[in-house]
Amino acid sequence: QALSRVTPSELAAFSTKAPDVSFEMLFGLDDRISELRSVVQLALKKSHLYASHGIRSPKGILVHGPSGTGKSKLCMALAQEMSINFIHVKATSIRSMMVGESEKAVAEIFRRARSTAPCILFIDQIDALLSQRGQGQSSEGSGDRVVSCFLTATNRKEALDKAILRPGRFDYQIHLPLPSPEMRRAIVHGLSTRMPLRLSNPFIDRLVQMTQGRSGRQCLV
């Protein structure tokens, strides 16, 4: 049965429930949504197009940017829209396991994802598993050995082992920066549609100015 409906006992610590997040809930991210859609949906649903042109489909996707910019929700919304199996893992929950157990857990997660394909495997806070050498991990560690086709997110790209960023591991990267004035305007406008009162354009302009330098999450507060 689909992992979105049944949680295997071996993966009880990880989320396999289809996330209740949609792209319509993510304001100001239209460009990133289109980018992620085109890469993942084309790779999963029309992989023959890559093969016919002698091109290998993206093997891994890294979504990175400051905290609170919507990386995790963007990935979750993709799984919800595509209605396919979904495994969501926080890398910190694996890193905290006893020595030897974390490697087994990572291998099991990828085995489950392969056995239930098509499946989106989303590992959040990937920097906790694939940190630079000298920070408690080696580029030959468990995470590196089992990296295949999956979706990851981090707000600390600079902490990742440089070997992991070579072509063939993360073939595609999507950057979510702090929202621009246009993105903040879209966020404010999107939130205002849920309010009983209509906000005036001058008031929206002021809110956009007041939220300069804030992440999308901070704009929601």
mmCIF file of C-alpha atoms in Angstrom:
data_model
loop_
_atom_site.group_PDB
_atom_site.id
_atom_site.type_symbol
_atom_site.label_atom_id
_atom_site.label_comp_id
_atom_site.label_asym_id
_atom_site.label_seq_id
_atom_site.Cartn_x
_atom_site.Cartn_y
_atom_site.Cartn_z
ATOM 1 C CA GLN A 1 0.000 0.000 0.000
ATOM 2 C CA ALA A 2 1.033 3.591 -0.528
ATOM 3 C CA LEU A 3 3.287 5.033 2.125
ATOM 4 C CA SER A 4 1.035 8.090 2.155
ATOM 5 C CA ARG A 5 -1.614 5.911 3.799
ATOM 6 C CA VAL A 6 0.365 3.412 5.856
ATOM 7 C CA THR A 7 3.319 4.054 8.136
ATOM 8 C CA PRO A 8 5.667 1.023 8.219
ATOM 9 C CA SER A 9 6.712 0.147 11.749
ATOM 10 C CA GLU A 10 10.382 0.322 10.740
ATOM 11 C CA LEU A 11 9.914 3.979 9.817
ATOM 12 C CA ALA A 12 7.749 4.971 12.751
ATOM 13 C CA ALA A 13 10.084 7.877 13.524
ATOM 14 C CA PHE A 14 9.639 9.346 10.055
ATOM 15 C CA SER A 15 6.646 10.984 8.411
ATOM 16 C CA THR A 16 5.001 9.123 5.534
ATOM 17 C CA LYS A 17 1.704 10.989 5.607
ATOM 18 C CA ALA A 18 0.865 13.123 2.610
ATOM 19 C CA PRO A 19 1.434 16.718 3.802
ATOM 20 C CA ASP A 20 -1.544 19.056 3.954
ATOM 21 C CA VAL A 21 0.244 21.839 2.081
ATOM 22 C CA SER A 22 -0.616 23.172 -1.367
ATOM 23 C CA PHE A 23 1.129 25.571 -3.715
ATOM 24 C CA GLU A 24 -1.843 27.922 -3.373
ATOM 25 C CA MET A 25 -0.814 28.437 0.264
ATOM 26 C CA LEU A 26 2.679 29.643 -0.702
ATOM 27 C CA PHE A 27 2.573 33.309 -1.621
ATOM 28 C CA GLY A 28 5.352 35.005 -3.570
ATOM 29 C CA LEU A 29 7.046 31.785 -4.695
ATOM 30 C CA ASP A 30 5.528 31.423 -8.162
ATOM 31 C CA ASP A 31 8.896 31.317 -9.956
ATOM 32 C CA ARG A 32 10.336 28.675 -7.603
ATOM 33 C CA ILE A 33 7.131 26.641 -7.786
ATOM 34 C CA SER A 34 7.303 26.584 -11.588
ATOM 35 C CA GLU A 35 10.985 25.662 -11.455
ATOM 36 C CA LEU A 36 10.485 22.763 -9.036
ATOM 37 C CA ARG A 37 7.418 21.520 -10.889
ATOM 38 C CA SER A 38 9.168 21.453 -14.236
ATOM 39 C CA VAL A 39 12.233 19.611 -12.938
ATOM 40 C CA VAL A 40 10.543 16.961 -10.779
ATOM 41 C CA GLN A 41 7.399 16.311 -12.802
ATOM 42 C CA LEU A 42 9.344 16.017 -16.038
ATOM 43 C CA ALA A 43 11.839 13.631 -14.443
ATOM 44 C CA LEU A 44 9.139 11.410 -12.903
ATOM 45 C CA LYS A 45 6.406 11.483 -15.526
ATOM 46 C CA LYS A 46 8.343 11.962 -18.771
ATOM 47 C CA SER A 47 11.730 10.433 -18.114
ATOM 48 C CA HIS A 48 11.698 8.998 -21.660
ATOM 49 C CA LEU A 49 12.249 12.527 -22.985
ATOM 50 C CA TYR A 50 15.614 12.660 -21.229
ATOM 51 C CA ALA A 51 16.545 9.213 -22.537
ATOM 52 C CA SER A 52 15.549 10.035 -26.124
ATOM 53 C CA HIS A 53 17.990 12.950 -26.104
ATOM 54 C CA GLY A 54 20.761 11.018 -24.389
ATOM 55 C CA ILE A 55 20.423 13.101 -21.225
ATOM 56 C CA ARG A 56 20.332 11.688 -17.705
ATOM 57 C CA SER A 57 17.405 12.973 -15.669
ATOM 58 C CA PRO A 58 18.245 14.950 -12.490
ATOM 59 C CA LYS A 59 19.537 12.591 -9.820
ATOM 60 C CA GLY A 60 19.086 14.817 -6.804
ATOM 61 C CA ILE A 61 17.670 18.253 -6.060
ATOM 62 C CA LEU A 62 18.910 20.586 -3.344
ATOM 63 C CA VAL A 63 16.630 23.411 -2.202
ATOM 64 C CA HIS A 64 18.605 25.935 -0.173
ATOM 65 C CA GLY A 65 18.215 29.384 1.320
ATOM 66 C CA PRO A 66 17.804 31.265 4.609
ATOM 67 C CA SER A 67 15.600 29.868 7.349
ATOM 68 C CA GLY A 68 11.908 30.626 6.997
ATOM 69 C CA THR A 69 11.833 31.125 3.223
ATOM 70 C CA GLY A 70 9.518 28.177 2.556
ATOM 71 C CA LYS A 71 11.908 25.394 1.505
ATOM 72 C CA SER A 72 10.187 22.562 3.372
ATOM 73 C CA LYS A 73 6.667 23.673 2.500
ATOM 74 C CA LEU A 74 7.643 23.993 -1.161
ATOM 75 C CA CYS A 75 8.779 20.366 -1.220
ATOM 76 C CA MET A 76 5.747 19.162 0.724
ATOM 77 C CA ALA A 77 3.361 20.987 -1.597
ATOM 78 C CA LEU A 78 4.962 19.225 -4.550
ATOM 79 C CA ALA A 79 4.264 15.811 -3.025
ATOM 80 C CA GLN A 80 0.679 16.827 -2.268
ATOM 81 C CA GLU A 81 0.075 17.997 -5.842
ATOM 82 C CA MET A 82 1.576 14.935 -7.496
ATOM 83 C CA SER A 83 -0.345 12.530 -5.217
ATOM 84 C CA ILE A 84 2.466 10.007 -5.037
ATOM 85 C CA ASN A 85 4.205 8.254 -2.173
ATOM 86 C CA PHE A 86 6.063 10.609 0.126
ATOM 87 C CA ILE A 87 8.652 10.099 2.857
ATOM 88 C CA HIS A 88 9.693 13.096 4.934
ATOM 89 C CA VAL A 89 12.777 12.701 7.100
ATOM 90 C CA LYS A 90 14.507 15.228 9.325
ATOM 91 C CA ALA A 91 18.209 14.524 9.082
ATOM 92 C CA THR A 92 18.695 15.565 12.697
ATOM 93 C CA SER A 93 16.551 12.609 13.821
ATOM 94 C CA ILE A 94 18.932 10.238 12.040
ATOM 95 C CA ARG A 95 22.091 11.970 13.212
ATOM 96 C CA SER A 96 20.962 11.643 16.831
ATOM 97 C CA MET A 97 20.834 7.828 16.629
ATOM 98 C CA MET A 98 23.465 5.569 18.160
ATOM 99 C CA VAL A 99 26.646 4.862 16.215
ATOM 100 C CA GLY A 100 25.877 2.380 13.444
ATOM 101 C CA GLU A 101 22.113 2.829 13.685
ATOM 102 C CA SER A 102 22.028 6.019 11.620
ATOM 103 C CA GLU A 103 23.638 4.281 8.633
ATOM 104 C CA LYS A 104 21.093 1.462 8.848
ATOM 105 C CA ALA A 105 18.253 3.979 9.044
ATOM 106 C CA VAL A 106 19.436 5.877 5.959
ATOM 107 C CA ALA A 107 19.812 2.651 3.965
ATOM 108 C CA GLU A 108 16.333 1.531 5.033
ATOM 109 C CA ILE A 109 14.778 4.857 4.067
ATOM 110 C CA PHE A 110 16.202 4.642 0.551
ATOM 111 C CA ARG A 111 15.193 0.983 0.273
ATOM 112 C CA ARG A 112 11.623 1.917 1.167
ATOM 113 C CA ALA A 113 11.613 4.775 -1.316
ATOM 114 C CA ARG A 114 12.857 2.527 -4.118
ATOM 115 C CA SER A 115 10.376 -0.244 -3.322
ATOM 116 C CA THR A 116 7.413 2.155 -3.462
ATOM 117 C CA ALA A 117 8.426 4.143 -6.550
ATOM 118 C CA PRO A 118 7.304 6.577 -7.739
ATOM 119 C CA CYS A 119 8.091 8.194 -4.430
ATOM 120 C CA ILE A 120 9.333 11.586 -3.293
ATOM 121 C CA LEU A 121 11.963 11.187 -0.582
ATOM 122 C CA PHE A 122 12.454 14.516 1.141
ATOM 123 C CA ILE A 123 15.321 14.858 3.622
ATOM 124 C CA ASP A 124 15.116 18.129 5.519
ATOM 125 C CA GLN A 125 18.136 19.758 7.175
ATOM 126 C CA ILE A 126 20.441 17.600 5.033
ATOM 127 C CA ASP A 127 23.498 19.473 6.351
ATOM 128 C CA ALA A 128 23.170 17.450 9.573
ATOM 129 C CA LEU A 129 24.091 14.311 7.606
ATOM 130 C CA LEU A 130 26.423 15.622 4.915
ATOM 131 C CA SER A 131 28.519 18.218 6.692
ATOM 132 C CA GLN A 132 32.005 19.223 5.602
ATOM 133 C CA ARG A 133 34.832 16.885 6.421
ATOM 134 C CA GLY A 134 36.347 17.742 9.752
ATOM 135 C CA GLN A 135 32.890 18.445 11.205
ATOM 136 C CA GLY A 136 32.108 14.889 12.218
ATOM 137 C CA GLN A 137 31.396 13.443 8.754
ATOM 138 C CA SER A 138 33.410 12.090 5.864
ATOM 139 C CA SER A 139 32.554 12.421 2.195
ATOM 140 C CA GLU A 140 32.566 8.611 2.231
ATOM 141 C CA GLY A 141 29.997 8.486 5.037
ATOM 142 C CA SER A 142 26.615 6.769 5.008
ATOM 143 C CA GLY A 143 24.771 9.699 3.476
ATOM 144 C CA ASP A 144 27.161 9.902 0.522
ATOM 145 C CA ARG A 145 27.011 6.195 -0.241
ATOM 146 C CA VAL A 146 23.230 6.012 -0.552
ATOM 147 C CA VAL A 147 22.505 9.342 -2.276
ATOM 148 C CA SER A 148 20.400 8.651 -5.372
ATOM 149 C CA CYS A 149 17.288 10.415 -6.626
ATOM 150 C CA PHE A 150 15.793 12.505 -3.886
ATOM 151 C CA LEU A 151 14.794 15.974 -2.743
ATOM 152 C CA THR A 152 16.582 17.791 0.072
ATOM 153 C CA ALA A 153 16.551 21.165 1.785
ATOM 154 C CA THR A 154 19.005 23.125 3.894
ATOM 155 C CA ASN A 155 19.532 26.648 5.162
ATOM 156 C CA ARG A 156 23.259 25.945 5.562
ATOM 157 C CA LYS A 157 24.531 25.080 2.100
ATOM 158 C CA GLU A 158 27.993 26.303 3.102
ATOM 159 C CA ALA A 159 28.136 23.525 5.724
ATOM 160 C CA LEU A 160 27.715 20.729 3.162
ATOM 161 C CA ASP A 161 30.692 18.620 2.160
ATOM 162 C CA LYS A 162 31.931 20.060 -1.139
ATOM 163 C CA ALA A 163 32.191 16.526 -2.554
ATOM 164 C CA ILE A 164 28.426 16.169 -2.201
ATOM 165 C CA LEU A 165 27.841 19.191 -4.437
ATOM 166 C CA ARG A 166 29.725 17.715 -7.379
ATOM 167 C CA PRO A 167 27.727 16.830 -10.536
ATOM 168 C CA GLY A 168 26.082 13.427 -10.297
ATOM 169 C CA ARG A 169 24.801 13.883 -6.761
ATOM 170 C CA PHE A 170 22.798 17.092 -6.644
ATOM 171 C CA ASP A 171 22.260 17.828 -10.323
ATOM 172 C CA TYR A 172 19.860 20.678 -9.695
ATOM 173 C CA GLN A 173 19.784 23.406 -7.072
ATOM 174 C CA ILE A 174 16.965 25.815 -6.286
ATOM 175 C CA HIS A 175 17.746 28.878 -4.192
ATOM 176 C CA LEU A 176 15.062 30.541 -2.079
ATOM 177 C CA PRO A 177 16.347 33.980 -1.020
ATOM 178 C CA LEU A 178 14.786 36.362 1.437
ATOM 179 C CA PRO A 179 11.670 37.741 -0.277
ATOM 180 C CA SER A 180 12.073 40.731 -2.569
ATOM 181 C CA PRO A 181 9.615 43.672 -2.381
ATOM 182 C CA GLU A 182 7.526 42.003 -5.102
ATOM 183 C CA MET A 183 7.490 38.709 -3.204
ATOM 184 C CA ARG A 184 6.564 40.436 0.067
ATOM 185 C CA ARG A 185 3.754 42.247 -1.729
ATOM 186 C CA ALA A 186 2.451 38.889 -2.966
ATOM 187 C CA ILE A 187 2.634 37.523 0.595
ATOM 188 C CA VAL A 188 0.741 40.498 2.046
ATOM 189 C CA HIS A 189 -1.828 40.384 -0.744
ATOM 190 C CA GLY A 190 -2.305 36.636 -0.299
ATOM 191 C CA LEU A 191 -2.848 37.007 3.436
ATOM 192 C CA SER A 192 -5.227 39.917 2.914
ATOM 193 C CA THR A 193 -7.548 37.730 0.849
ATOM 194 C CA ARG A 194 -8.272 35.780 4.036
ATOM 195 C CA MET A 195 -9.300 38.923 5.912
ATOM 196 C CA PRO A 196 -12.839 40.319 6.028
ATOM 197 C CA LEU A 197 -11.540 43.851 5.403
ATOM 198 C CA ARG A 198 -9.846 44.915 2.181
ATOM 199 C CA LEU A 199 -6.422 46.497 2.692
ATOM 200 C CA SER A 200 -5.725 49.710 0.820
ATOM 201 C CA ASN A 201 -2.771 49.883 -1.564
ATOM 202 C CA PRO A 202 -0.973 52.552 0.537
ATOM 203 C CA PHE A 203 -1.286 50.325 3.617
ATOM 204 C CA ILE A 204 0.047 47.330 1.684
ATOM 205 C CA ASP A 205 2.952 49.483 0.477
ATOM 206 C CA ARG A 206 3.770 50.352 4.075
ATOM 207 C CA LEU A 207 3.661 46.698 5.159
ATOM 208 C CA VAL A 208 5.990 45.780 2.307
ATOM 209 C CA GLN A 209 8.421 48.460 3.457
ATOM 210 C CA MET A 210 8.183 47.423 7.117
ATOM 211 C CA THR A 211 8.975 43.771 6.342
ATOM 212 C CA GLN A 212 12.209 44.448 4.457
ATOM 213 C CA GLY A 213 14.875 41.883 5.339
ATOM 214 C CA ARG A 214 12.371 39.441 6.830
ATOM 215 C CA SER A 215 11.777 35.878 5.713
ATOM 216 C CA GLY A 216 8.435 34.672 4.443
ATOM 217 C CA ARG A 217 7.739 33.019 7.799
ATOM 218 C CA GLN A 218 8.468 36.262 9.637
ATOM 219 C CA CYS A 219 6.134 38.144 7.303
ATOM 220 C CA LEU A 220 3.341 35.815 8.376
ATOM 221 C CA VAL A 221 3.756 36.666 12.059
#
